[in-house]
Short mmCIF file of C-alpha atoms in Angstrom, two decimals:
data_model
loop_
_atom_site.label_atom_id
_atom_site.label_comp_id
_atom_site.label_asym_id
_atom_site.label_seq_id
_atom_site.Cartn_x
_atom_site.Cartn_y
_atom_site.Cartn_z
CA MET A 1 0.37 -0.29 -0.11
CA PRO A 2 1.07 3.55 -0.89
CA ASP A 3 2.57 5.33 2.26
CA GLY A 4 1.64 8.63 3.58
CA PRO A 5 -1.44 10.63 3.27
CA ALA A 6 -4.43 9.51 0.78
CA LEU A 7 -4.71 12.48 -2.53
CA LEU A 8 -7.80 12.93 -4.30
CA VAL A 9 -7.74 14.69 -8.01
CA ILE A 10 -9.91 16.56 -9.11
CA GLY A 11 -9.82 18.05 -12.94
CA GLU A 12 -9.69 17.19 -16.57
CA CYS A 13 -8.10 14.39 -18.34
CA VAL A 14 -6.89 15.51 -22.17
CA ALA A 15 -5.55 13.91 -25.50
CA ASP A 16 -2.19 15.99 -26.04
CA ILE A 17 -1.66 15.30 -29.79
CA VAL A 18 2.08 16.89 -29.92
CA ARG A 19 3.04 18.50 -32.97
CA LEU A 20 6.96 18.72 -34.31
CA PRO A 21 7.33 20.83 -37.63
CA ASP A 22 8.38 17.97 -40.13
CA ALA A 23 7.53 14.80 -37.73
CA PRO A 24 4.01 12.92 -37.31
CA ASP A 25 1.78 13.52 -34.85
CA ARG A 26 2.43 12.03 -31.20
CA ILE A 27 -0.51 11.78 -28.78
CA HIS A 28 0.34 11.60 -24.86
CA PRO A 29 -1.69 11.27 -22.20
CA GLY A 30 -2.20 14.93 -20.46
CA GLY A 31 -4.16 17.58 -19.08
CA SER A 32 -3.42 19.47 -16.08
CA PRO A 33 -5.00 17.45 -12.74
CA ALA A 34 -4.36 14.12 -14.69
CA ASN A 35 -0.81 14.47 -14.80
CA VAL A 36 -0.77 15.65 -11.40
CA ALA A 37 -3.02 12.52 -10.29
CA TYR A 38 -0.32 10.37 -12.04
CA GLY A 39 3.11 12.51 -10.67
CA LEU A 40 1.60 11.88 -6.84
CA ALA A 41 0.96 8.16 -8.10
CA ARG A 42 4.64 7.73 -9.52
CA LEU A 43 5.90 9.05 -5.72
CA GLY A 44 4.45 6.53 -4.06
CA LEU A 45 1.00 8.47 -2.99
CA GLY A 46 -1.95 6.77 -3.20
CA THR A 47 -4.33 8.98 -5.81
CA THR A 48 -7.55 9.32 -6.95
CA LEU A 49 -8.32 11.51 -9.54
CA ILE A 50 -12.35 12.26 -10.35
CA THR A 51 -12.54 13.13 -14.42
CA GLN A 52 -14.45 12.70 -16.96
CA LEU A 53 -13.32 10.15 -19.75
CA GLY A 54 -14.78 8.78 -23.12
CA GLN A 55 -15.76 5.53 -24.27
CA ASP A 56 -13.06 6.33 -26.89
CA SER A 57 -9.48 5.28 -28.16
CA ASP A 58 -7.92 8.47 -26.49
CA GLY A 59 -9.83 7.59 -23.05
CA ARG A 60 -8.62 4.08 -23.10
CA LEU A 61 -5.18 5.40 -24.01
CA ILE A 62 -5.37 7.57 -20.78
CA GLU A 63 -7.26 5.15 -18.07
CA ASP A 64 -4.42 2.81 -19.06
CA HIS A 65 -1.63 5.36 -18.17
CA LEU A 66 -3.38 6.28 -14.99
CA ALA A 67 -3.77 2.91 -13.81
CA SER A 68 -0.16 1.83 -15.03
CA ALA A 69 0.92 4.17 -12.20
CA GLY A 70 -1.43 3.49 -9.54
CA VAL A 71 -4.20 6.47 -9.98
CA ARG A 72 -7.60 5.00 -9.44
CA VAL A 73 -10.19 6.62 -11.80
CA LEU A 74 -13.55 7.81 -11.10
CA THR A 75 -16.22 9.91 -13.55
CA ASP A 76 -19.19 10.69 -13.58
CA GLY A 77 -20.56 7.96 -16.22
CA SER A 78 -21.39 10.82 -18.80
CA GLY A 79 -19.90 9.46 -22.17
CA ALA A 80 -18.76 13.26 -22.59
CA PRO A 81 -16.25 12.49 -25.91
CA THR A 82 -12.27 12.63 -24.09
CA PRO A 83 -11.05 15.98 -24.31
CA ALA A 84 -7.96 16.42 -26.85
CA ALA A 85 -5.52 19.36 -27.23
CA THR A 86 -3.18 20.10 -30.29
CA VAL A 87 0.12 20.88 -28.30
CA ARG A 88 2.04 22.61 -30.94
CA LEU A 89 6.21 22.79 -30.31
CA ASP A 90 8.48 25.56 -31.71
CA GLU A 91 12.26 24.86 -31.89
CA ALA A 92 12.81 25.03 -27.81
CA GLY A 93 10.44 22.95 -27.09
CA ARG A 94 7.87 25.52 -26.14
CA ALA A 95 4.54 24.25 -25.68
CA ALA A 96 1.35 26.39 -27.71
CA TYR A 97 -2.25 24.85 -27.12
CA THR A 98 -5.22 24.66 -28.88
CA PHE A 99 -8.13 22.50 -27.59
CA GLU A 100 -11.47 20.59 -28.46
CA ILE A 101 -12.89 20.26 -24.54
CA THR A 102 -16.19 20.16 -22.36
CA TRP A 103 -16.14 20.21 -19.10
CA THR A 104 -19.41 19.17 -17.37
CA LEU A 105 -19.01 17.15 -14.82
CA GLY A 106 -22.20 15.36 -12.56
CA ALA A 107 -21.38 13.97 -9.42
CA VAL A 108 -19.07 11.42 -8.28
CA GLU A 109 -19.77 9.28 -5.32
CA LEU A 110 -16.36 9.41 -3.14
CA SER A 111 -16.67 5.65 -1.02
CA GLY A 112 -14.09 4.83 2.04
CA ALA A 113 -12.85 7.48 4.31
CA PRO A 114 -11.99 10.77 3.13
CA PRO A 115 -9.12 12.04 1.13
CA GLU A 116 -7.16 14.05 3.11
CA HIS A 117 -5.52 16.54 0.76
CA VAL A 118 -7.33 17.57 -2.37
CA HIS A 119 -5.60 19.06 -5.30
CA THR A 120 -7.71 21.07 -8.22
CA GLY A 121 -7.52 24.08 -11.16
CA SER A 122 -6.82 24.35 -15.01
CA VAL A 123 -9.95 23.82 -17.27
CA ALA A 124 -11.64 21.82 -14.28
CA THR A 125 -12.14 25.32 -12.38
CA ALA A 126 -12.30 27.45 -15.22
CA LEU A 127 -15.33 26.07 -17.55
CA GLU A 128 -18.90 25.69 -17.10
CA PRO A 129 -20.88 24.04 -16.29
CA GLY A 130 -18.21 21.49 -14.57
CA ALA A 131 -16.24 24.09 -12.90
CA ALA A 132 -19.33 24.63 -10.13
CA SER A 133 -19.65 21.00 -9.14
CA VAL A 134 -15.81 21.02 -8.35
CA LEU A 135 -15.95 24.36 -6.32
CA GLY A 136 -18.72 22.67 -4.42
CA LEU A 137 -17.04 19.30 -3.83
CA VAL A 138 -14.20 21.04 -2.98
CA ARG A 139 -15.86 23.30 -0.60
CA SER A 140 -17.38 19.89 0.89
CA LEU A 141 -14.37 18.76 1.75
CA ARG A 142 -12.35 21.61 2.79
CA GLU A 143 -12.90 20.72 6.42
CA VAL A 144 -11.27 17.41 6.70
CA ALA A 145 -8.78 17.84 3.90
CA THR A 146 -6.52 21.03 2.55
CA VAL A 147 -6.32 21.92 -0.35
CA SER A 148 -4.21 23.27 -3.17
CA TYR A 149 -4.93 24.94 -7.04
CA ASP A 150 -3.02 25.46 -10.24
CA PRO A 151 -5.33 28.00 -12.40
CA ASN A 152 -3.10 26.65 -15.14
CA VAL A 153 -4.48 29.56 -17.78
CA ARG A 154 -5.54 28.82 -20.92
CA PRO A 155 -6.84 31.98 -21.87
CA GLY A 156 -9.26 30.38 -25.09
CA LEU A 157 -11.04 28.26 -22.29
CA MET A 158 -11.34 31.06 -19.58
CA GLY A 159 -14.31 32.60 -20.71
CA ASP A 160 -14.53 36.75 -20.03
CA HIS A 161 -11.67 38.17 -18.07
CA ALA A 162 -13.52 39.18 -15.73
CA GLY A 163 -15.58 36.37 -14.91
CA ALA A 164 -11.71 34.51 -14.89
CA VAL A 165 -10.10 36.37 -12.37
CA ARG A 166 -13.27 36.13 -10.36
CA ARG A 167 -12.99 32.62 -9.95
CA ALA A 168 -9.62 32.16 -9.75
CA GLU A 169 -10.02 33.97 -6.59
CA ARG A 170 -12.59 31.99 -5.19
CA CYS A 171 -10.01 29.17 -5.24
CA VAL A 172 -7.08 30.39 -4.18
CA GLU A 173 -9.28 32.12 -1.05
CA LEU A 174 -10.77 28.33 -0.07
CA SER A 175 -6.86 26.76 -0.99
CA ASP A 176 -3.61 26.13 1.66
CA VAL A 177 -1.37 25.97 -1.39
CA VAL A 178 -1.88 27.89 -4.23
CA LYS A 179 0.80 27.30 -7.70
CA ALA A 180 0.86 29.48 -10.50
CA SER A 181 3.09 30.74 -12.88
CA ASP A 182 4.14 33.90 -13.84
CA GLU A 183 2.61 33.82 -17.28
CA ASP A 184 -0.46 33.21 -15.86
CA LEU A 185 -0.82 35.83 -13.28
CA ARG A 186 0.66 38.51 -15.90
CA TRP A 187 -2.33 36.74 -17.95
CA LEU A 188 -5.14 36.94 -14.71
CA TYR A 189 -3.49 40.73 -13.46
CA PRO A 190 -2.14 42.46 -16.98
CA ASP A 191 -1.43 46.01 -14.64
CA GLU A 192 0.80 44.15 -12.07
CA GLU A 193 3.62 42.41 -11.44
CA PRO A 194 3.79 38.66 -10.71
CA GLU A 195 5.34 39.02 -7.32
CA GLU A 196 2.41 41.74 -6.53
CA ALA A 197 -0.31 39.40 -7.61
CA ALA A 198 1.20 36.64 -5.72
CA ALA A 199 1.65 38.66 -2.12
CA ARG A 200 -1.79 39.73 -2.81
CA TRP A 201 -3.70 36.23 -3.04
CA LEU A 202 -1.17 35.22 0.21
CA ARG A 203 -3.47 37.57 1.69
CA SER A 204 -6.13 35.95 0.47
CA GLY A 205 -5.87 32.84 2.75
CA PRO A 206 -3.33 30.07 1.23
CA ALA A 207 -0.47 29.46 3.71
CA VAL A 208 1.99 29.58 0.62
CA VAL A 209 2.30 31.03 -2.73
CA LEU A 210 4.23 29.75 -5.34
CA VAL A 211 5.59 31.55 -8.82
CA THR A 212 7.39 29.33 -11.27
CA ARG A 213 9.65 30.94 -13.53
CA GLY A 214 9.93 28.63 -16.25
CA ALA A 215 13.97 28.93 -16.76
CA ALA A 216 14.33 31.76 -14.17
CA GLY A 217 12.87 28.87 -11.44
CA ALA A 218 10.61 29.26 -8.73
CA VAL A 219 9.72 31.51 -5.75
CA ALA A 220 7.86 31.01 -3.56
CA PHE A 221 5.52 33.57 -0.45
CA LEU A 222 5.39 33.00 3.15
CA PRO A 223 4.24 35.68 5.67
CA GLY A 224 6.70 38.06 5.82
CA ALA A 225 9.40 35.94 3.93
CA THR A 226 10.25 35.11 0.86
CA VAL A 227 12.13 31.44 -1.02
CA SER A 228 13.45 31.12 -4.38
CA ILE A 229 15.51 28.55 -6.43
CA GLY A 230 16.93 28.59 -10.10
CA ALA A 231 15.49 25.82 -12.24
CA PRO A 232 18.35 23.31 -12.69
CA ARG A 233 20.40 23.11 -15.97
CA VAL A 234 19.30 19.99 -18.18
CA ARG A 235 18.76 19.66 -22.08
CA VAL A 236 14.72 20.46 -22.82
CA ALA A 237 12.86 18.01 -24.92
CA ASP A 238 9.38 19.86 -24.33
CA THR A 239 8.01 21.84 -21.88
CA VAL A 240 5.27 19.52 -21.56
CA GLY A 241 3.91 19.18 -18.15
CA ALA A 242 6.52 20.80 -16.18
CA GLY A 243 3.94 22.89 -14.15
CA ASP A 244 2.40 19.94 -13.36
CA ALA A 245 5.67 17.92 -12.32
CA PHE A 246 6.26 20.83 -9.67
CA MET A 247 3.55 20.98 -8.69
CA SER A 248 3.16 16.95 -7.59
CA GLY A 249 6.78 17.67 -6.27
CA THR A 250 5.30 20.05 -4.12
CA LEU A 251 3.03 17.55 -2.51
CA HIS A 252 5.16 15.19 -2.21
CA ALA A 253 7.68 16.69 -0.32
CA LEU A 254 4.70 18.39 1.76
CA ALA A 255 3.25 14.74 2.35
CA SER A 256 7.02 13.57 3.39
CA TYR A 257 7.10 16.77 6.08
CA GLY A 258 3.70 15.95 7.87
CA LEU A 259 2.32 19.37 5.87
CA LEU A 260 -0.96 17.73 4.34
CA GLY A 261 -4.13 17.01 5.75
CA ALA A 262 -6.57 18.81 8.65
CA GLN A 263 -3.79 17.19 10.97
CA GLY A 264 -1.34 18.79 9.13
CA ARG A 265 -2.66 22.37 8.39
CA ALA A 266 -1.74 24.51 11.49
CA ARG A 267 2.07 23.01 10.61
CA LEU A 268 1.40 24.16 7.35
CA ARG A 269 0.63 27.31 8.54
CA SER A 270 3.53 27.90 10.18
CA LEU A 271 5.38 26.88 7.88
CA ASP A 272 9.38 27.92 7.83
CA GLY A 273 11.99 29.24 5.10
CA ALA A 274 14.09 26.01 5.75
CA VAL A 275 11.54 23.19 5.13
CA LEU A 276 9.95 25.51 2.35
CA GLY A 277 13.65 25.92 0.41
CA ASP A 278 13.64 21.87 0.38
CA VAL A 279 9.85 21.44 -0.85
CA LEU A 280 10.99 23.90 -3.62
CA ARG A 281 14.45 21.93 -4.71
CA ARG A 282 12.23 18.55 -4.67
CA ALA A 283 9.29 20.73 -6.95
CA VAL A 284 11.93 21.90 -9.69
CA ALA A 285 14.09 18.77 -9.91
CA SER A 286 10.70 16.90 -10.27
CA ALA A 287 9.80 19.69 -12.89
CA ALA A 288 13.83 18.77 -14.25
CA VAL A 289 13.54 15.22 -14.76
CA THR A 290 10.34 16.41 -16.84
CA VAL A 291 11.60 18.67 -19.20
CA ALA A 292 14.18 16.67 -20.40
CA ARG A 293 12.14 14.10 -21.66
CA ALA A 294 9.01 14.08 -24.31
CA GLY A 295 5.36 14.37 -22.85
CA ALA A 296 3.85 14.84 -19.59
CA LEU A 297 6.19 12.23 -18.09
CA PRO A 298 6.97 13.16 -14.11
CA PRO A 299 9.92 11.12 -12.06
CA ASP A 300 9.37 8.16 -9.97
CA GLU A 301 10.80 8.11 -6.42
CA GLU A 302 14.41 6.98 -7.64
CA GLU A 303 14.55 9.38 -9.81
CA LEU A 304 13.33 12.35 -8.51
CA GLU A 305 16.18 11.03 -5.30
CA GLU A 306 19.31 11.23 -8.40
CA ALA A 307 17.39 14.61 -9.58
CA LEU A 308 18.21 15.83 -6.20
CA THR A 309 22.15 15.80 -6.54
CA SER A 310 22.46 18.44 -9.01
CA ALA A 311 18.97 20.58 -7.96
CA PRO A 312 20.33 24.18 -6.95
CA VAL A 313 19.80 25.46 -3.22
CA PRO A 314 17.51 28.18 -2.61
CA GLU A 315 17.33 31.10 -1.14
CA HIS A 316 16.02 33.23 1.75
#
């Protein structure tokens, strides 16, 4: 049996159709929440994913992929087609997405003991009518579980800007841990520096807000303190799933310190810079493994430990 807390991830699965110049298409299992669930299970944590999957070849591919890591998959049985995203990579491996997706998540019955931590974000919290279902489920579990959120902004799916900001801020207020990229924050708050937006989010409720900055590394905000870290130097295959691997690495590290779950919430809210620095090291090392190979393939525990030997030192 996996060690550590039981984790629940709520959100979309997506078939990523990866297109490179002068090369045949490749189809990879994807979707930000699904990638996080897969990464958590690869790191040995018991993980359940609530999602939508169609009865089609893409759905079977994704379900088999998740099962290979030990993810328990629960669906609403709606039969909606499996969402797809065309991922175009430039010469540096940077990804741009075009989506074909509906998100109509209905009721899903959770059996057994409630989860100790809930993660959500991305399209699942932005696209109605399913976003309302996700928010309701997170609220219902908030007393028994810690919560993490990653907006993972996809501009073409966010709807009107003001509504997207309101939805994101509602999720931030419910969360203990928030992760966003600097690009996410620039889209949400074009007249504000990402660091200023992250600090303001911190004041609205989370214990910690983490901002990823691509090749520049990441910075984390605590009340009264910040911790930053550079990115490990690796040869980039592509950036697909890098932020999701950072998120699963973060949660795995927090779990190892006993900082998840209702019993860990008070300790999480008194997190010190030294522990947070180690969490960041594990998060950037996890992302580095992922960008060094094609597709959203995060590390297992052995690969993460190896990557940590060359991870940078955080700055307080």
